């Protein structure tokens, strides 16, 4: 009788663990769904990847294309706008006109700004000599964006 109770108890513990694991997996999927709404992203949007033609603008160079949160692509325009002379606040105000921006989690935007800036800083220090100066300028724009977000 005792061994039957122990076996039943162990089976219940395993069932509880399986239910708990499934609940965590469902929670994880919900979190990922909130962060990634599966939009198509070009991944390297800048003036050099826009081709003007008789039918309007075409986005070219899809080598970094991916699927991800729709707000990421417009967010990555912000440091480029800063590089062109906008303040971080002005750049974010321009991007705020893009509907996808409204779904951007503030903490995720700040994290993206920090990672974007850190990568440019790394390339400015250790990348190929011909691009170090441009990446140093980009890193400075990124730092201004991060400072704005944290203020």
C-alpha positions as a printed NumPy array, in Angstrom:
array([[  0.   ,   0.   ,   0.   ],
       [  2.781,   2.429,   0.905],
       [  4.619,   1.871,  -2.371],
       [  1.363,   2.48 ,  -4.28 ],
       [  0.914,   5.841,  -2.471],
       [  4.51 ,   6.829,  -3.199],
       [  4.104,   5.909,  -6.877],
       [  0.851,   7.862,  -7.07 ],
       [  2.497,  10.864,  -5.388],
       [  5.451,  10.745,  -7.774],
       [  3.091,  10.545, -10.754],
       [  1.147,  13.588,  -9.484],
       [  4.403,  15.548,  -9.056],
       [  5.366,  14.73 , -12.639],
       [  1.927,  15.785, -13.887],
       [  2.15 ,  19.051, -11.935],
       [  5.618,  19.698, -13.341],
       [  4.371,  19.059, -16.891],
       [  1.431,  21.453, -16.406],
       [  3.717,  24.113, -14.919],
       [  6.158,  23.717, -17.82 ],
       [  3.33 ,  24.081, -20.355],
       [  2.083,  27.209, -18.557],
       [  5.581,  28.734, -18.705],
       [  5.929,  27.861, -22.387],
       [  2.562,  29.481, -23.129],
       [  3.608,  32.566, -21.171],
       [  6.892,  32.722, -23.099],
       [  5.049,  32.461, -26.418],
       [  2.727,  35.311, -25.389],
       [  5.707,  37.499, -24.472],
       [  7.447,  36.776, -27.762],
       [  4.223,  37.5  , -29.662],
       [  4.03 ,  40.911, -27.989],
       [  7.61 ,  41.768, -28.93 ],
       [  7.62 ,  40.23 , -32.404],
       [  4.58 ,  40.856, -34.552],
       [  6.201,  39.225, -37.571],
       [  6.581,  42.214, -39.871],
       [  9.026,  41.998, -42.753],
       [ 12.059,  44.194, -42.156],
       [ 14.731,  45.233, -44.622],
       [ 17.192,  45.454, -41.74 ],
       [ 19.427,  48.196, -43.13 ],
       [ 17.148,  51.088, -44.014],
       [ 19.087,  54.209, -44.995],
       [ 19.3  ,  56.652, -47.891],
       [ 21.761,  54.436, -49.77 ],
       [ 19.181,  51.655, -49.933],
       [ 16.434,  53.779, -51.443],
       [ 16.222,  53.935, -55.23 ],
       [ 14.123,  56.711, -56.751],
       [ 12.374,  55.81 , -59.977],
       [  9.385,  56.812, -62.082],
       [  7.054,  54.786, -59.828],
       [  8.37 ,  56.226, -56.551],
       [ 10.894,  54.867, -54.103],
       [ 12.048,  51.285, -54.055],
       [ 13.795,  49.703, -51.111],
       [ 16.836,  47.748, -52.271],
       [ 19.566,  45.594, -50.671],
       [ 17.557,  43.032, -48.758],
       [ 20.676,  41.148, -47.619],
       [ 19.808,  41.658, -43.944],
       [ 16.088,  41.028, -44.35 ],
       [ 14.32 ,  39.376, -41.466],
       [ 10.991,  39.141, -39.688],
       [ 10.484,  40.997, -36.48 ],
       [  8.64 ,  43.671, -34.587],
       [  7.257,  46.28 , -36.966],
       [  8.516,  49.132, -34.765],
       [ 12.193,  48.15 , -35.112],
       [ 12.621,  49.38 , -38.69 ],
       [ 11.389,  52.917, -37.984],
       [ 13.33 ,  52.949, -34.698],
       [ 16.541,  52.294, -36.595],
       [ 15.919,  55.441, -38.626],
       [ 16.299,  57.558, -35.49 ],
       [ 20.11 ,  57.538, -35.226],
       [ 20.343,  58.203, -38.96 ],
       [ 18.068,  61.232, -38.556],
       [ 20.267,  62.413, -35.682],
       [ 23.304,  62.045, -37.946],
       [ 21.59 ,  64.342, -40.43 ],
       [ 21.178,  67.081, -37.837],
       [ 17.921,  66.359, -36.021],
       [ 17.882,  66.296, -32.246],
       [ 16.931,  62.946, -30.709],
       [ 13.548,  64.404, -29.712],
       [ 12.922,  65.65 , -33.261],
       [ 13.96 ,  62.289, -34.716],
       [ 11.612,  60.388, -32.413],
       [  8.803,  62.827, -33.221],
       [  9.263,  62.146, -36.93 ],
       [  9.274,  58.389, -36.397],
       [  6.202,  58.681, -34.154],
       [  4.222,  59.373, -37.332],
       [  4.74 ,  55.741, -38.369],
       [  1.825,  53.661, -37.024],
       [  4.08 ,  50.732, -36.005],
       [  6.004,  53.01 , -33.625],
       [  2.993,  53.173, -31.304],
       [  3.495,  49.505, -30.367],
       [  7.161,  49.968, -29.428],
       [  7.842,  49.028, -25.782],
       [  9.88 ,  51.948, -24.352],
       [ 12.389,  49.688, -22.586],
       [ 12.954,  47.688, -25.771],
       [ 13.552,  50.882, -27.772],
       [ 16.116,  52.042, -25.217],
       [ 17.803,  48.643, -25.308],
       [ 17.873,  48.689, -29.103],
       [ 19.386,  52.186, -29.032],
       [ 22.101,  51.004, -26.649],
       [ 22.965,  47.881, -28.662],
       [ 22.949,  49.806, -31.956],
       [ 25.295,  52.393, -30.453],
       [ 27.601,  49.854, -28.858],
       [ 28.052,  48.005, -32.146],
       [ 28.959,  51.258, -33.946],
       [ 31.394,  52.072, -31.145],
       [ 33.028,  48.663, -31.53 ],
       [ 33.403,  49.057, -35.304],
       [ 34.733,  52.606, -34.846],
       [ 37.514,  51.218, -32.658],
       [ 38.262,  47.849, -34.223],
       [ 36.654,  47.776, -37.67 ],
       [ 38.285,  48.339, -41.031],
       [ 40.179,  51.634, -41.096],
       [ 38.189,  53.173, -43.998],
       [ 34.877,  53.06 , -42.075],
       [ 36.033,  53.89 , -38.557],
       [ 35.335,  57.624, -38.814],
       [ 31.789,  57.158, -40.117],
       [ 31.056,  54.586, -37.415],
       [ 32.434,  56.924, -34.74 ],
       [ 29.974,  59.579, -35.946],
       [ 27.172,  56.988, -35.875],
       [ 28.17 ,  55.907, -32.355],
       [ 28.009,  59.544, -31.203],
       [ 24.51 ,  59.866, -32.693],
       [ 23.514,  56.644, -30.95 ],
       [ 24.876,  57.846, -27.609],
       [ 22.849,  61.063, -27.994],
       [ 19.749,  58.936, -28.627],
       [ 20.408,  56.755, -25.573],
       [ 21.038,  59.822, -23.393],
       [ 17.74 ,  61.314, -24.604],
       [ 15.867,  58.1  , -23.816],
       [ 17.34 ,  57.88 , -20.318],
       [ 16.683,  61.528, -19.436]])
